[in-house]
PDB file of C-alpha atoms and ligand atoms in Angstrom:
ATOM      1  CA  MET A 138      -4.442   3.541  16.470  1.00 47.00           C
ATOM      2  CA  THR A 139      -2.054   6.392  17.338  1.00 50.00           C
ATOM      3  CA  LYS A 140      -0.431   4.106  19.543  1.00 56.00           C
ATOM      4  CA  ILE A 141       0.136   1.930  16.222  1.00 57.00           C
ATOM      5  CA  ASN A 142       0.626   4.594  14.293  1.00 62.00           C
ATOM      6  CA  LYS A 143       3.080   5.677  16.408  1.00 66.00           C
ATOM      7  CA  TYR A 144       4.916   2.305  16.629  1.00 66.00           C
ATOM      8  CA  LYS A 145       5.281   2.345  12.803  1.00 66.00           C
ATOM      9  CA  ILE A 146       6.900   5.411  13.067  1.00 67.00           C
ATOM     10  CA  SER A 147       9.323   4.847  15.009  1.00 85.00           C
ATOM     11  CA  ARG A 148      10.612   1.340  14.023  1.00 91.00           C
ATOM     12  CA  VAL A 149      10.323   3.103   9.835  1.00 92.00           C
ATOM     13  CA  THR A 150      12.242   6.307  11.818  1.00 92.00           C
ATOM     14  CA  SER A 151      15.107   3.077  13.116  1.00 93.00           C
ATOM     15  CA  LEU A 152      15.146   0.939   9.234  1.00 94.00           C
ATOM     16  CA  SER A 153      16.068   5.010   7.671  1.00 94.00           C
ATOM     17  CA  ILE A 154      18.749   5.391  10.347  1.00 93.00           C
ATOM     18  CA  VAL A 155      20.355   1.697  10.044  1.00 94.00           C
ATOM     19  CA  LEU A 156      20.054   2.446   6.022  1.00 95.00           C
ATOM     20  CA  ASN A 157      21.490   5.295   5.873  1.00 93.00           C
ATOM     21  CA  ASN A 158      24.415   4.675   8.903  1.00 94.00           C
ATOM     22  CA  ASN A 159      25.656   1.352   6.461  1.00 95.00           C
ATOM     23  CA  LYS A 160      25.125   4.011   3.409  1.00 95.00           C
ATOM     24  CA  ILE A 161      22.408   1.420   1.778  1.00 95.00           C
ATOM     25  CA  TYR A 162      21.022   3.492  -0.853  1.00 95.00           C
ATOM     26  CA  ASN A 163      24.468   4.244  -2.479  1.00 95.00           C
ATOM     27  CA  LEU A 164      25.133   0.211  -2.385  1.00 95.00           C
ATOM     28  CA  ILE A 165      21.401   0.131  -4.599  1.00 94.00           C
ATOM     29  CA  SER A 166      22.157   2.419  -6.292  1.00 95.00           C
ATOM     30  CA  LYS A 167      25.567   1.314  -7.179  1.00 96.00           C
ATOM     31  CA  VAL A 168      23.738  -2.534  -8.042  1.00 96.00           C
ATOM     32  CA  ILE A 169      21.277  -0.777 -10.494  1.00 96.00           C
ATOM     33  CA  GLY A 170      23.035   1.418 -11.662  1.00 97.00           C
ATOM     34  CA  ILE A 171      20.179   5.278 -11.184  1.00 94.00           C
ATOM     35  CA  GLU A 172      21.691   7.854  -9.634  1.00 94.00           C
ATOM     36  CA  LEU A 173      19.582   8.644  -6.971  1.00 91.00           C
ATOM     37  CA  ASP A 174      18.210  11.863  -5.482  1.00 91.00           C
ATOM     38  CA  TYR A 175      18.941  12.345  -2.698  1.00 88.00           C
ATOM     39  CA  ASP A 176      16.158  14.240  -1.046  1.00 91.00           C
ATOM     40  CA  SER A 177      13.719  12.473  -2.261  1.00 92.00           C
ATOM     41  CA  PRO A 178      10.422  11.723  -0.203  1.00 91.00           C
ATOM     42  CA  ILE A 179      10.612   8.439  -1.768  1.00 93.00           C
ATOM     43  CA  PHE A 180      12.649   6.591   0.825  1.00 94.00           C
ATOM     44  CA  ARG A 181      10.408   7.369   3.344  1.00 93.00           C
ATOM     45  CA  GLU A 182       8.135   5.386   0.687  1.00 95.00           C
ATOM     46  CA  ILE A 183      10.765   2.911   0.479  1.00 95.00           C
ATOM     47  CA  GLU A 184      11.588   2.213   4.307  1.00 95.00           C
ATOM     48  CA  GLU A 185       7.750   2.608   4.651  1.00 94.00           C
ATOM     49  CA  TYR A 186       6.861  -0.359   2.293  1.00 96.00           C
ATOM     50  CA  ILE A 187       9.727  -2.818   3.515  1.00 96.00           C
ATOM     51  CA  VAL A 188       8.139  -2.119   7.415  1.00 94.00           C
ATOM     52  CA  GLU A 189       4.629  -3.220   6.198  1.00 95.00           C
ATOM     53  CA  LYS A 190       5.519  -5.992   4.267  1.00 96.00           C
ATOM     54  CA  PHE A 191       8.112  -7.552   7.402  1.00 94.00           C
ATOM     55  CA  GLU A 192       4.843  -6.831   9.853  1.00 93.00           C
ATOM     56  CA  GLU A 193       3.032  -8.910   7.086  1.00 94.00           C
ATOM     57  CA  MET A 194       4.871 -11.438   7.484  1.00 93.00           C
ATOM     58  CA  ASP A 195       4.749 -11.542  10.832  1.00 89.00           C
ATOM     59  CA  ASP A 196       0.936 -10.902  11.342  1.00 90.00           C
ATOM     60  CA  ASN A 197       0.997 -14.095   9.053  1.00 91.00           C
ATOM     61  CA  ARG A 198       3.468 -16.200  10.972  1.00 86.00           C
ATOM     62  CA  PRO A 199       1.343 -19.483  11.948  1.00 84.00           C
ATOM     63  CA  THR A 200       1.019 -20.027  15.153  1.00 84.00           C
ATOM     64  CA  PRO A 201       2.685 -22.830  16.860  1.00 88.00           C
ATOM     65  CA  ALA A 202       1.894 -26.222  17.179  1.00 91.00           C
ATOM     66  CA  CYS A 203       2.945 -29.237  18.593  1.00 92.00           C
ATOM     67  CA  GLY A 204       4.882 -31.542  16.253  1.00 89.00           C
ATOM     68  CA  PHE A 205       3.103 -34.576  17.124  1.00 92.00           C
ATOM     69  CA  CYS A 206      -0.816 -33.974  18.207  1.00 93.00           C
ATOM     70  CA  GLY A 207      -1.201 -30.520  16.919  1.00 91.00           C
ATOM     71  CA  ASN A 208      -1.695 -28.753  19.612  1.00 91.00           C
ATOM     72  CA  ASP A 209      -1.085 -24.676  20.432  1.00 88.00           C
ATOM     73  CA  ILE A 210       2.556 -24.071  22.128  1.00 87.00           C
ATOM     74  CA  ASP A 211       4.430 -21.991  23.370  1.00 79.00           C
ATOM     75  CA  ASN A 212       7.190 -20.670  20.390  1.00 72.00           C
ATOM     76  CA  ASP A 213      10.368 -22.224  21.519  1.00 78.00           C
ATOM     77  CA  SER A 214       8.823 -26.192  22.829  1.00 84.00           C
ATOM     78  CA  ILE A 215       8.186 -28.503  19.775  1.00 90.00           C
ATOM     79  CA  TYR A 216       5.465 -30.855  20.785  1.00 92.00           C
ATOM     80  CA  CYS A 217       3.172 -29.165  23.887  1.00 92.00           C
ATOM     81  CA  SER A 218       3.506 -32.869  26.393  1.00 91.00           C
ATOM     82  CA  TYR A 219       6.597 -34.744  26.776  1.00 92.00           C
ATOM     83  CA  GLU A 220       4.130 -37.404  26.224  1.00 93.00           C
ATOM     84  CA  CYS A 221       4.236 -36.568  22.580  1.00 92.00           C
ATOM     85  CA  SER A 222       8.076 -35.714  22.106  1.00 91.00           C
ATOM     86  CA  LYS A 223       7.949 -39.689  23.380  1.00 92.00           C
ATOM     87  CA  ALA A 224       5.635 -40.572  20.940  1.00 92.00           C
ATOM     88  CA  ASP A 225       6.470 -38.745  18.123  1.00 89.00           C
ATOM     89  CA  ASN A 226      10.197 -40.277  18.667  1.00 86.00           C
ATOM     90  CA  THR A 227       9.349 -44.492  19.653  1.00 85.00           C
ATOM     91  CA  GLU A 228       6.969 -43.519  16.494  1.00 69.00           C
ATOM     92  CA  ARG A 229       9.961 -42.575  13.819  1.00 57.00           C
ATOM     93  CA  VAL A 230      12.133 -45.453  15.400  1.00 51.00           C
TER      94      VAL A 230
HETATM   95 ZN1   ZN B 472       0.745 -32.770  21.257  1.00 68.52          ZN
END
């Protein structure tokens, strides 16, 4: 649990640096027409929320499956085997 929290804090901190370096809050403030209180602790909450939502999205990513037979596969491939690749491409023709 402690490890996960540390990891999360570092992600939030990294996000915070990126948002501030690019003056993202200034842009958001202009676009939505609200004057921001830059000392507000709410920015930390916003950044934590963004990181949480991204992590949620990552957790919900479906496990990759073969495009032909549906077997589990490695992230960077489309088919589990040469046979499946061949079979799928033959069926489509
Ligand atoms: Zn397959």
